[in-house]
Amino acid sequence: MSDPAAVPRPGLDGLIPTIGVEEEFFLVDPRTRLIVPAGPAVVARAAREVGDLVTKEFALCQVEGRTPPCRSAGELRGELERVRGALVAAARAEGVRLCASGTAVLQEAGPAQVADHPRYEAGRQQYRSMMDDFAISALHVHVHLPDRELAVLTANHLRPWLPLLIALTANSPHHRGSDTGYASWRAVIRSRFPCLGPPPYAASWREHQRLAETIADTEAMLDANTPFWDLRPNPRLPTLEIRAMDVMQDLDDTVAVAVLLRALVRTYAARARRGDPGRAWEGEVVRAACWRAARDGWSGAGFDPATGRSRPVGELADQLVTLVRPALDEAGDLGEVTGLFSRLAALGDGAARQRSWAAGGAGPSAVVDRLVLATARSGGAPG
């Protein structure tokens, strides 16, 4: 993602920040529906159209698309369509298909082939067999926030909302041909790692760095300057990056999640500036709530950041909209977010949609076909 710049407007804090999105996708064989290591060829072809907005990923069966900083939901939607469209077309030209799912629905036995990159090799040396099924596809949202101290304090407020974000975006019930019983198996795979998942509560940027350095010294984290927590001040960009979500099938859902997160960051950044430290929920509590969200998705009960009790996810979504409505109204984004929740109420989350496609004996091959179709349509292609 390029270096974003905030857009001056009156409001909660005088600014409506820019947002940017990164989406990771699998590449599948249209005949076998298995993931295939075509990433480098697809990226090279798509880059002729969109340049460095596409890149290779950890596994050769994956690609990543990313947007430049965007001021509005409409601009973000246009950029996502452009980048998804370039990847869809490039994949077709290489004889494969683009697939938006948090985990590989079908995969041959054994680990996926990984790219030749020093960081990836370091990860394999450090985590060993834990990396064997680490081919997972995420949605990352960047919200412009150049003050790292403020970013850490804002992240403290966002921590207890991470379970709800996992539930809203759950899109990985299948893994290697089986239904896992979870809505987001991607979140489960990530939770095995000691350095992934919710960040620790930190009272300052200095404490955030101290915690990262201490964890890195145990070799549970590759690099203290590049933590992979679900919330982090991005190491290279002036953004707060939110990384908890599965890649989503529907581009409109992706846009809605991005603007919802912008509103959440704005709301809590304003509170942090006023000296509100946010509640320091214990890491064990937040991780447990994330696990339940990964298991049950939109259809389950979730963690209420105000009380710590479980409530239906739909109620928590309404509570969140009430919390951030001033920021949504000011940016003109309320309709995007209410549209997302209407679709979730009608269709369920991505995991529920995948399971509906697998029903009736059609199985995982039908899931891949429908995911490919949904991904292509979001990129402006007929499927």
Coordinates of C-alpha atoms in Angstrom, one line a residue:
M1 CA 0.0 0.0 0.0
S2 CA 1.2 3.5 -0.8
D3 CA 1.7 6.1 1.8
P4 CA -1.8 7.4 2.6
A5 CA -2.6 11.1 3.3
A6 CA -5.5 12.2 5.5
V7 CA -8.3 14.3 4.1
P8 CA -9.1 17.4 6.1
R9 CA -12.8 17.8 7.0
P10 CA -14.6 18.9 10.1
G11 CA -15.7 16.2 12.5
L12 CA -14.8 14.0 15.5
D13 CA -11.1 14.9 15.2
G14 CA -11.0 17.2 12.2
L15 CA -10.0 14.5 9.7
I16 CA -11.6 11.7 7.7
P17 CA -8.6 9.4 7.2
T18 CA -7.9 7.6 4.0
I19 CA -8.2 3.8 3.9
G20 CA -6.5 1.0 2.0
V21 CA -7.2 -2.7 1.6
E22 CA -5.0 -5.8 1.0
E23 CA -6.7 -9.0 -0.2
E24 CA -5.1 -12.4 -0.5
F25 CA -6.5 -15.0 -2.9
F26 CA -5.9 -18.6 -3.8
L27 CA -5.3 -19.8 -7.4
V28 CA -7.1 -23.0 -8.3
D29 CA -7.2 -25.4 -11.2
P30 CA -10.6 -25.1 -12.9
R31 CA -10.7 -28.9 -13.6
T32 CA -9.4 -30.4 -10.3
R33 CA -10.3 -27.4 -8.1
L34 CA -7.0 -28.0 -6.3
I35 CA -4.8 -25.0 -5.4
V36 CA -1.9 -24.6 -7.9
P37 CA 1.5 -22.8 -7.6
A38 CA 0.8 -20.2 -10.4
G39 CA 1.3 -17.1 -8.3
P40 CA 4.4 -15.7 -9.9
A41 CA 3.1 -16.0 -13.4
V42 CA -0.3 -14.5 -12.5
V43 CA 1.3 -11.6 -10.7
A44 CA 3.7 -10.9 -13.6
R45 CA 0.8 -10.8 -16.0
A46 CA -1.5 -8.7 -13.8
A47 CA 1.3 -6.2 -13.1
R48 CA 1.3 -5.2 -16.7
E49 CA -2.1 -3.6 -16.0
V50 CA -1.9 -2.5 -12.3
G51 CA 1.8 -2.4 -11.5
D52 CA 2.8 -3.0 -7.9
L53 CA -0.8 -3.2 -6.7
V54 CA -0.4 -7.0 -7.1
T55 CA 2.3 -9.0 -5.5
K56 CA 3.3 -12.6 -4.7
E57 CA 2.5 -14.2 -1.3
F58 CA 4.0 -16.7 1.1
A59 CA 2.7 -19.7 -0.8
L60 CA 3.1 -20.0 -4.6
C61 CA -0.7 -20.8 -4.8
Q62 CA -1.6 -17.3 -3.6
V63 CA -1.5 -13.7 -4.9
E64 CA -2.2 -10.4 -3.2
G65 CA -4.0 -7.4 -4.5
R66 CA -3.9 -4.0 -2.7
T67 CA -5.4 -0.6 -3.2
P68 CA -3.8 2.8 -3.1
P69 CA -5.1 5.1 -0.3
C70 CA -8.8 5.9 -0.9
R71 CA -10.9 8.8 0.4
S72 CA -14.4 7.3 0.0
A73 CA -16.2 4.1 -0.2
G74 CA -16.9 4.7 -3.9
E75 CA -13.2 5.2 -4.6
L76 CA -12.3 2.1 -2.7
R77 CA -14.8 0.0 -4.5
G78 CA -13.5 1.2 -7.9
E79 CA -9.9 0.4 -6.9
L80 CA -10.9 -3.1 -5.6
E81 CA -12.8 -3.8 -8.8
R82 CA -9.8 -2.7 -10.9
V83 CA -7.3 -4.9 -9.0
R84 CA -9.5 -7.9 -8.6
G85 CA -10.4 -7.6 -12.3
A86 CA -6.7 -7.6 -13.3
L87 CA -6.0 -10.7 -11.2
V88 CA -9.1 -12.5 -12.5
A89 CA -8.1 -11.8 -16.1
A90 CA -4.4 -12.8 -15.5
A91 CA -5.4 -16.0 -13.7
R92 CA -7.7 -17.0 -16.7
A93 CA -4.9 -16.2 -19.1
E94 CA -2.6 -18.6 -17.1
G95 CA -5.2 -21.3 -17.2
V96 CA -6.2 -21.0 -13.5
R97 CA -8.9 -19.2 -11.5
L98 CA -8.9 -16.7 -8.6
C99 CA -10.7 -17.9 -5.4
A100 CA -11.6 -15.7 -2.4
S101 CA -11.6 -18.1 0.6
G102 CA -9.6 -17.9 3.9
T103 CA -8.4 -21.5 3.5
A104 CA -7.9 -23.8 0.6
V105 CA -11.1 -25.8 0.1
L106 CA -9.2 -28.6 -1.8
Q107 CA -5.5 -29.2 -1.6
E108 CA -3.2 -32.2 -2.3
A109 CA -1.5 -33.9 0.6
G110 CA 1.6 -32.1 2.0
P111 CA 2.5 -28.5 2.5
A112 CA 1.9 -25.9 -0.2
Q113 CA 5.0 -24.8 -2.2
V114 CA 6.4 -21.5 -0.8
A115 CA 8.1 -18.6 -2.5
D116 CA 11.8 -18.2 -2.4
H117 CA 12.2 -15.4 0.0
P118 CA 14.6 -15.0 3.0
R119 CA 11.8 -14.1 5.4
Y120 CA 9.8 -17.2 4.4
E121 CA 12.8 -19.4 4.8
A122 CA 13.4 -17.9 8.2
G123 CA 9.8 -18.6 9.2
R124 CA 10.2 -22.3 8.2
Q125 CA 13.4 -22.5 10.2
Q126 CA 11.8 -21.0 13.3
Y127 CA 8.3 -22.5 13.2
R128 CA 9.1 -25.8 11.4
S129 CA 6.0 -28.0 10.8
M130 CA 3.7 -25.3 12.0
M131 CA 4.2 -23.7 8.6
D132 CA 3.0 -26.8 6.7
D133 CA -0.6 -25.5 6.4
F134 CA 0.0 -21.8 6.7
A135 CA -1.4 -21.1 3.2
I136 CA -4.2 -18.8 4.4
S137 CA -5.8 -15.8 2.8
A138 CA -6.7 -12.6 4.7
L139 CA -8.2 -9.2 4.4
H140 CA -6.1 -6.4 5.8
V141 CA -7.4 -2.9 6.3
H142 CA -5.2 0.2 6.7
V143 CA -6.5 3.4 8.3
H144 CA -4.3 6.4 8.1
L145 CA -2.9 7.2 11.6
P146 CA 0.7 8.5 11.5
D147 CA 1.2 9.0 15.2
R148 CA 2.5 5.6 16.5
E149 CA 1.8 6.5 20.1
L150 CA -1.9 7.3 19.2
A151 CA -2.1 4.1 17.1
V152 CA -1.1 1.9 20.0
L153 CA -3.6 3.6 22.3
T154 CA -6.3 3.4 19.7
A155 CA -5.5 -0.3 19.2
N156 CA -6.1 -0.9 22.9
H157 CA -9.7 0.2 22.4
L158 CA -10.1 -2.0 19.3
R159 CA -8.8 -5.2 20.9
P160 CA -12.1 -6.4 22.4
W161 CA -13.9 -5.9 19.0
L162 CA -11.5 -8.3 17.2
P163 CA -13.9 -11.3 17.9
L164 CA -16.7 -9.5 16.2
L165 CA -14.6 -8.7 13.2
I166 CA -13.7 -12.4 12.9
A167 CA -17.4 -13.4 13.1
L168 CA -18.5 -10.8 10.5
T169 CA -15.9 -11.9 8.0
A170 CA -15.7 -15.7 8.6
N171 CA -15.1 -17.3 5.2
S172 CA -13.1 -20.5 5.8
P173 CA -15.1 -23.5 7.0
H174 CA -13.4 -25.9 4.7
H175 CA -9.8 -27.1 4.7
R176 CA -8.3 -29.8 2.5
G177 CA -11.7 -31.2 1.4
S178 CA -13.3 -31.3 4.9
D179 CA -15.7 -29.2 6.8
T180 CA -13.8 -28.2 9.9
G181 CA -16.9 -27.3 12.0
Y182 CA -15.5 -23.8 12.3
A183 CA -16.6 -20.7 10.5
S184 CA -13.0 -19.4 10.2
W185 CA -10.5 -22.1 10.2
R186 CA -8.0 -19.5 9.0
A187 CA -8.3 -17.9 12.4
V188 CA -7.6 -21.2 14.1
I189 CA -4.5 -21.8 12.1
R190 CA -3.2 -18.4 13.0
S191 CA -4.0 -18.9 16.7
R192 CA -1.5 -21.7 16.9
F193 CA 1.3 -19.2 16.6
P194 CA 2.5 -17.4 19.8
C195 CA 3.0 -14.1 17.9
L196 CA -0.2 -13.9 16.0
G197 CA -3.7 -13.0 17.1
P198 CA -4.7 -10.1 19.4
P199 CA -1.9 -7.8 20.5
P200 CA -1.1 -7.3 24.1
Y201 CA -2.5 -4.2 25.8
A202 CA 0.3 -1.6 25.9
A203 CA 0.1 1.8 27.7
S204 CA 2.5 3.4 25.2
W205 CA 4.4 2.9 22.0
R206 CA 7.5 2.3 24.2
E207 CA 5.8 -0.5 26.0
H208 CA 4.5 -2.0 22.7
Q209 CA 8.1 -2.1 21.5
R210 CA 9.4 -3.6 24.7
L211 CA 6.8 -6.4 24.6
A212 CA 7.6 -7.1 20.9
E213 CA 11.4 -7.2 21.7
T214 CA 10.9 -9.5 24.6
I215 CA 8.7 -11.9 22.6
A216 CA 11.2 -11.8 19.7
D217 CA 14.0 -12.7 22.1
T218 CA 12.2 -16.0 22.9
E219 CA 12.1 -16.7 19.1
A220 CA 8.3 -16.7 19.2
M221 CA 8.4 -13.7 16.8
L222 CA 10.6 -13.3 13.8
D223 CA 11.3 -9.6 14.1
A224 CA 10.3 -7.2 16.8
N225 CA 10.0 -4.4 14.3
T226 CA 7.5 -6.4 12.2
P227 CA 5.0 -7.9 14.5
F228 CA 2.1 -9.8 12.9
W229 CA -0.5 -9.1 15.6
D230 CA -4.1 -8.6 14.5
L231 CA -3.7 -4.8 15.2
R232 CA -0.5 -3.0 14.6
P233 CA 1.0 0.3 13.7
N234 CA 2.2 -0.7 10.2
P235 CA 6.1 -1.0 10.2
R236 CA 6.4 0.9 6.9
L237 CA 3.3 3.0 6.5
P238 CA 1.6 5.7 8.7
T239 CA -1.4 3.5 9.3
L240 CA -3.1 1.4 11.9
E241 CA -3.5 -2.0 10.3
I242 CA -6.3 -4.4 11.2
R243 CA -5.4 -8.0 10.1
A244 CA -8.0 -10.3 11.9
M245 CA -10.3 -10.9 8.9
D246 CA -10.7 -13.6 6.3
V247 CA -10.7 -12.5 2.7
M248 CA -14.3 -12.0 1.7
Q249 CA -16.2 -13.2 -1.4
D250 CA -18.3 -10.1 -1.9
L251 CA -16.5 -6.9 -2.8
D252 CA -19.3 -4.8 -1.3
D253 CA -18.8 -6.6 2.0
T254 CA -15.1 -5.8 1.9
V255 CA -15.9 -2.1 1.3
A256 CA -18.3 -2.1 4.2
V257 CA -15.9 -3.7 6.6
A258 CA -13.2 -1.2 5.6
V259 CA -15.3 1.9 6.2
L260 CA -16.7 0.4 9.4
L261 CA -13.1 0.0 10.6
R262 CA -12.3 3.6 9.6
A263 CA -15.2 4.8 11.7
L264 CA -14.1 2.6 14.6
V265 CA -10.5 3.9 14.5
R266 CA -11.7 7.5 14.3
T267 CA -14.1 7.1 17.2
Y268 CA -11.5 5.5 19.5
A269 CA -8.6 7.8 18.4
A270 CA -10.7 10.7 19.5
R271 CA -11.2 9.0 22.9
A272 CA -7.5 8.2 23.2
R273 CA -6.6 11.8 22.5
R274 CA -8.9 12.8 25.4
G275 CA -7.0 10.5 27.7
D276 CA -9.4 7.5 27.8
P277 CA -7.1 4.5 28.0
G278 CA -9.7 1.9 27.2
R279 CA -10.3 -1.2 29.3
A280 CA -7.3 -3.5 29.6
W281 CA -9.0 -6.8 28.9
E282 CA -6.8 -9.8 29.7
G283 CA -5.1 -11.4 26.7
E284 CA -6.5 -14.8 27.6
V285 CA -10.0 -13.4 27.6
V286 CA -9.7 -11.8 24.2
R287 CA -8.0 -14.9 22.7
A288 CA -10.8 -17.1 24.0
A289 CA -13.4 -14.8 22.5
C290 CA -11.6 -14.9 19.2
W291 CA -11.7 -18.7 19.3
R292 CA -15.4 -18.7 19.8
A293 CA -15.9 -16.2 17.0
A294 CA -13.8 -18.4 14.7
R295 CA -16.0 -21.4 15.7
D296 CA -19.4 -19.9 15.3
G297 CA -19.2 -16.9 13.0
W298 CA -22.2 -14.6 12.5
S299 CA -24.6 -17.2 13.8
G300 CA -23.1 -17.4 17.2
A301 CA -22.8 -15.4 20.4
G302 CA -19.9 -12.9 20.8
F303 CA -17.9 -11.0 23.3
D304 CA -19.4 -7.7 24.5
P305 CA -16.6 -5.3 25.1
A306 CA -18.7 -3.3 27.5
T307 CA -19.5 -6.1 29.9
G308 CA -17.4 -9.1 28.9
R309 CA -20.5 -11.2 28.6
S310 CA -21.7 -13.2 25.6
R311 CA -24.5 -11.7 23.4
P312 CA -25.8 -12.6 19.9
V313 CA -23.5 -11.3 17.2
G314 CA -26.3 -9.5 15.5
E315 CA -26.9 -7.5 18.7
L316 CA -23.2 -6.7 19.0
A317 CA -23.2 -5.5 15.4
D318 CA -26.1 -3.1 16.2
Q319 CA -24.2 -1.9 19.3
L320 CA -21.1 -1.2 17.2
V321 CA -23.1 0.8 14.6
T322 CA -24.5 2.9 17.4
L323 CA -21.0 3.5 18.8
V324 CA -19.5 4.7 15.5
R325 CA -22.6 6.2 13.8
P326 CA -21.4 9.8 14.1
A327 CA -18.2 8.9 12.2
L328 CA -20.2 6.8 9.6
D329 CA -22.7 9.7 9.1
E330 CA -19.9 12.2 8.6
A331 CA -18.2 10.1 6.0
G332 CA -21.4 9.1 4.2
D333 CA -20.8 5.4 5.0
L334 CA -23.8 4.4 7.1
G335 CA -25.5 2.8 4.1
E336 CA -22.5 0.7 3.3
V337 CA -22.5 -0.8 6.8
T338 CA -26.2 -1.3 7.2
G339 CA -26.1 -3.0 3.8
L340 CA -23.5 -5.4 5.1
F341 CA -25.5 -6.3 8.2
S342 CA -28.7 -6.8 6.1
R343 CA -26.8 -9.2 3.8
L344 CA -25.4 -11.1 6.8
A345 CA -28.9 -11.4 8.3
A346 CA -30.3 -12.7 5.0
L347 CA -27.4 -14.9 3.7
G348 CA -25.2 -15.6 6.7
D349 CA -21.5 -15.1 6.7
G350 CA -19.1 -16.5 4.1
A351 CA -18.8 -19.8 5.9
A352 CA -22.6 -20.3 5.9
R353 CA -22.7 -19.5 2.1
Q354 CA -19.9 -22.0 1.5
R355 CA -21.8 -24.7 3.5
S356 CA -25.0 -24.0 1.6
W357 CA -23.1 -24.6 -1.7
A358 CA -21.7 -27.9 -0.4
A359 CA -25.1 -29.2 0.6
G360 CA -27.1 -31.6 -1.4
G361 CA -24.2 -33.9 -2.2
A362 CA -22.4 -31.3 -4.4
G363 CA -19.4 -31.3 -2.0
P364 CA -16.3 -29.2 -2.0
S365 CA -15.9 -29.0 -5.7
A366 CA -19.1 -27.0 -6.0
V367 CA -17.9 -24.7 -3.2
V368 CA -14.7 -23.9 -5.2
D369 CA -16.8 -23.3 -8.4
R370 CA -19.1 -20.9 -6.6
L371 CA -16.3 -19.1 -4.9
V372 CA -14.5 -18.6 -8.2
L373 CA -17.8 -17.2 -9.7
A374 CA -18.3 -14.8 -6.8
T375 CA -14.7 -13.6 -6.9
A376 CA -14.8 -13.1 -10.7
R377 CA -18.1 -11.1 -10.5
S378 CA -16.6 -8.8 -7.8
G379 CA -13.8 -8.1 -10.3
G380 CA -16.3 -7.2 -13.0
A381 CA -15.9 -10.5 -14.9
P382 CA -18.8 -12.8 -15.8
G383 CA -17.3 -15.7 -14.0

